[in-house]
Short mmCIF file of C-alpha atoms in Angstrom, two decimals:
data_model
loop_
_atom_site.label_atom_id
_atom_site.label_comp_id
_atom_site.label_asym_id
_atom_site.label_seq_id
_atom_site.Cartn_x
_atom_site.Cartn_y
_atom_site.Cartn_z
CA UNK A 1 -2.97 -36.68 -70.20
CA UNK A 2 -1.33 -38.12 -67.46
CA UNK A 3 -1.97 -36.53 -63.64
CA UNK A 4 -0.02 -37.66 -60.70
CA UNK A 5 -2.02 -38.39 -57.47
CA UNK A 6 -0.42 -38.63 -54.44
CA UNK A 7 0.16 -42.09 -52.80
CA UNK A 8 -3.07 -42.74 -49.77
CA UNK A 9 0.08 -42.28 -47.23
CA UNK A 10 0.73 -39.06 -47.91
CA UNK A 11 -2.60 -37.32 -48.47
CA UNK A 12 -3.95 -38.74 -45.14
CA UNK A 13 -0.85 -36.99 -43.47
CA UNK A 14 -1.19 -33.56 -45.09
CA UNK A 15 -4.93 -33.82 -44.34
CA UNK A 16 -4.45 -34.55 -40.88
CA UNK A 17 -2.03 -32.32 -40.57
CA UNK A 18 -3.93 -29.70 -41.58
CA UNK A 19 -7.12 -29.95 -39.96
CA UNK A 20 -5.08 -30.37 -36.41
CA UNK A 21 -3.33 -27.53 -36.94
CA UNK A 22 -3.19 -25.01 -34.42
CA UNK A 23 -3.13 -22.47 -36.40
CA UNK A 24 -6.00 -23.67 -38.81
CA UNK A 25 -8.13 -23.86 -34.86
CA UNK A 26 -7.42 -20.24 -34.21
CA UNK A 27 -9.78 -19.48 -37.51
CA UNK A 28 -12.79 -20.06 -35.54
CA UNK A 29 -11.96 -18.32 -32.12
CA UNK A 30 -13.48 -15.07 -32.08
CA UNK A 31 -11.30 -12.16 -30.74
CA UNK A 32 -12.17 -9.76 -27.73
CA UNK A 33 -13.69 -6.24 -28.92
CA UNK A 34 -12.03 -3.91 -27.21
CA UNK A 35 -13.18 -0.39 -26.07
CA UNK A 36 -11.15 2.65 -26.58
CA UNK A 37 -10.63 4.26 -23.46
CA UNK A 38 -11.46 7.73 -23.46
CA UNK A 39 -8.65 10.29 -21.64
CA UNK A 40 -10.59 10.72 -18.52
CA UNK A 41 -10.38 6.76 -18.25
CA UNK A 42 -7.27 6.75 -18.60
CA UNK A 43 -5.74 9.86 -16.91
CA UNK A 44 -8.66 10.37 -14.51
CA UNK A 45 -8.98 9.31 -10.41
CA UNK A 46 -8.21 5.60 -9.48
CA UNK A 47 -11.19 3.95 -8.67
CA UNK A 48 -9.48 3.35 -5.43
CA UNK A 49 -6.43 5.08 -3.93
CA UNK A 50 -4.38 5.04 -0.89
CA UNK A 51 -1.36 7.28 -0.49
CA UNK A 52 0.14 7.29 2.54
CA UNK A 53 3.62 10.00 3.16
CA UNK A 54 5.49 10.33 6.55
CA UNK A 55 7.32 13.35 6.26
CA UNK A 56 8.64 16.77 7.92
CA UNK A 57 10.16 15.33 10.88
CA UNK A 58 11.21 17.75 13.67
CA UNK A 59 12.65 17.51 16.65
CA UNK A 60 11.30 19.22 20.13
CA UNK A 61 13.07 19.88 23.32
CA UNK A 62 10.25 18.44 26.23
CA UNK A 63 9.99 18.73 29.55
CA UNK A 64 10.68 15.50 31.69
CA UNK A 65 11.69 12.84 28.65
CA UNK A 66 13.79 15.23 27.15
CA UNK A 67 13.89 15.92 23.55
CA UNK A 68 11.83 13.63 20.77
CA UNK A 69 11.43 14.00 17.36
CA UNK A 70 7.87 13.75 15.66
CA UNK A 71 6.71 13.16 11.44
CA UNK A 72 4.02 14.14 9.41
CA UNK A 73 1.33 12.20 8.04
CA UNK A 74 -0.26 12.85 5.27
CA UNK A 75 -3.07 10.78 3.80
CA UNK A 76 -5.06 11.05 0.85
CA UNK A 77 -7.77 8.12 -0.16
CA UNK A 78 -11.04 7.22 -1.41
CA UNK A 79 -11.40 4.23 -0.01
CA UNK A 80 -14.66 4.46 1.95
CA UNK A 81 -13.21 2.85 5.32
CA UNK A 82 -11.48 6.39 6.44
CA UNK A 83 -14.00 9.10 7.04
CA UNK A 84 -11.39 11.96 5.35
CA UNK A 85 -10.11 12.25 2.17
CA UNK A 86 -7.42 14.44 3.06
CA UNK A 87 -5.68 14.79 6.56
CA UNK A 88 -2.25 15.85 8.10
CA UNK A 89 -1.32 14.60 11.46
CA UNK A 90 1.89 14.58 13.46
CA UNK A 91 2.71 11.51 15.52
CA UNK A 92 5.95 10.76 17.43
CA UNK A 93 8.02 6.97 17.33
CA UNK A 94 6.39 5.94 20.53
CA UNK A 95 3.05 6.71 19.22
CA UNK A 96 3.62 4.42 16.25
CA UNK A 97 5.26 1.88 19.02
CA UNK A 98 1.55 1.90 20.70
CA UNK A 99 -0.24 2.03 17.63
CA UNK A 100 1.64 -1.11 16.46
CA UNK A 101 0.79 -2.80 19.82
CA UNK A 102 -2.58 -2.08 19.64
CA UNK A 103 -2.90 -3.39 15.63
CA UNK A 104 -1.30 -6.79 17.11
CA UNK A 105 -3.73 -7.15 19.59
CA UNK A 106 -6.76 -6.30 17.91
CA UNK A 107 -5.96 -8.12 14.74
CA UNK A 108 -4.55 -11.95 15.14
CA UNK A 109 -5.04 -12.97 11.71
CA UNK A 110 -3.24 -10.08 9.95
CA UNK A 111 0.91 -9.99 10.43
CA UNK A 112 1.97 -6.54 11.37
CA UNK A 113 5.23 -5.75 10.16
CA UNK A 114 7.84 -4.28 12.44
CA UNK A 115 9.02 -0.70 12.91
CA UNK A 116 12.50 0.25 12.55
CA UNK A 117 14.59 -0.35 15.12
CA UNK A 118 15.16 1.80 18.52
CA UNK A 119 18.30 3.80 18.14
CA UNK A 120 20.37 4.85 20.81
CA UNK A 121 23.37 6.90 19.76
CA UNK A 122 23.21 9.91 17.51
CA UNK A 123 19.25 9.15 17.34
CA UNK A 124 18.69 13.08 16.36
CA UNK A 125 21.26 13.15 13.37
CA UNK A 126 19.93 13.41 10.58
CA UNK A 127 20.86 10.59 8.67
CA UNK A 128 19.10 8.44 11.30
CA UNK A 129 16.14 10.34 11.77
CA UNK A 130 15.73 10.02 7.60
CA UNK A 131 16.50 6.58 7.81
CA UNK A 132 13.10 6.11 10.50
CA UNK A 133 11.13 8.05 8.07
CA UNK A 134 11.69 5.95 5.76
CA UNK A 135 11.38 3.12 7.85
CA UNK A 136 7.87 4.59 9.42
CA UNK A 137 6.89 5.49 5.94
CA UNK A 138 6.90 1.98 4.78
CA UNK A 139 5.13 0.19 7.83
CA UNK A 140 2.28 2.69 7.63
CA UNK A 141 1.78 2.20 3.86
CA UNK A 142 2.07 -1.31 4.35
CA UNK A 143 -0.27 -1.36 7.52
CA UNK A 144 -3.29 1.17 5.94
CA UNK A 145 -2.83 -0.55 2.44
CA UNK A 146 -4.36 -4.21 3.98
CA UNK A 147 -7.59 -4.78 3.00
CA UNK A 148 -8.64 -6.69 6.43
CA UNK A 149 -7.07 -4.01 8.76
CA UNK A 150 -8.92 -1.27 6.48
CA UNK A 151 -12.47 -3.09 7.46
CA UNK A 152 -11.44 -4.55 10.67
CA UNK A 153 -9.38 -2.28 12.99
CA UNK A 154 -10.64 0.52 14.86
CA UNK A 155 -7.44 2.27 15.62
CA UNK A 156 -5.95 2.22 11.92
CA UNK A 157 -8.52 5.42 10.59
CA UNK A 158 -8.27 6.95 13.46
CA UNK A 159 -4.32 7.09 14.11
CA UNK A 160 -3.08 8.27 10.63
CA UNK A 161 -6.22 10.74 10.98
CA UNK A 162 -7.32 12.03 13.82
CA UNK A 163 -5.11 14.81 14.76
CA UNK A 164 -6.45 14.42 18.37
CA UNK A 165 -5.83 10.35 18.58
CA UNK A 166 -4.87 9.19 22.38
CA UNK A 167 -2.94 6.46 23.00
CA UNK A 168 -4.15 6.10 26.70
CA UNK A 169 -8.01 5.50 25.10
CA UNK A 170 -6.68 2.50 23.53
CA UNK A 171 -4.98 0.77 26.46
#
């Protein structure tokens, strides 16, 4: 009745090696419980949402400046900080110029991204009026989506809302 033993050498190793195992460690960690989201959870409104769409652009022949196209905003929200959940306003390029101005002024810790550009020939083709939409559809997502201009400026509500917003009141 002979039984082999394993030399002192190797048993400390497979000992050690065992009991600093990470996988041996993971034993003793408890695991998160998760809850099952029900469908509503899942499916239901965003605890808070902010969608912002410049659209419908048309152009008008004016008196004195000539013609000028205007867009479409629509915005629908539940953030607290604008008073409507729903609105539709129309606002032409300079309008957002002014608005932008304004934003800068009032706001020196917050980096307000630039419009897109002037344009000068063929401004009421298509293709370029498309390619502002685009272009104002972006900065005013970008603008109404900070969290410091939301709480902080007092033109921001009141120029994608208010279908009766002045420029003149804010210079």
């Amino acid at each position: 009745m002979s039984s082999q033993v394993a030399p002192a050498s190797q048993t400390s190793n497979n000992s050690r090696s065992s009991s600093s195992s990470p996988n041996r460690n993971l034993e003793f960690i408890s695991r998160p419980q998760f809850k099952q989201q029900t469908f509503d959870e899942i499916y239901g409104v965003p605890e808070n949402f902010l969608e912002i769409e410049v659209r419908s652009p048309e152009t008008h022949v004016g008196y004195g400046r000539g013609m000028y196209t205007d867009y479409e905003i629509v915005c629908r929200t539940n953030i607290p900080a604008f008073k409507l959940k729903y609105s539709v306003v129309r606002r032409r390029y300079s309008d957002f110029e002014y608005f932008r101005d304004i934003l800068e002024r009032e706001s020196s810790r917050v980096t307000i991204p630039p419009l897109p550009g002037k344009v000068f020939t063929n401004r009421f083709s298509d293709e370029v009026i498309e390619h502002r939409r685009e272009g104002l559809e972006r900065f005013l997502q970008i603008v109404a989506g900070h969290p410091l201009l939301q709480t902080g400026s007092k033109v921001l509500c009141g120029f994608i809302q208010d279908p009766q917003w002045d420029r003149n009141h804010w210079l």
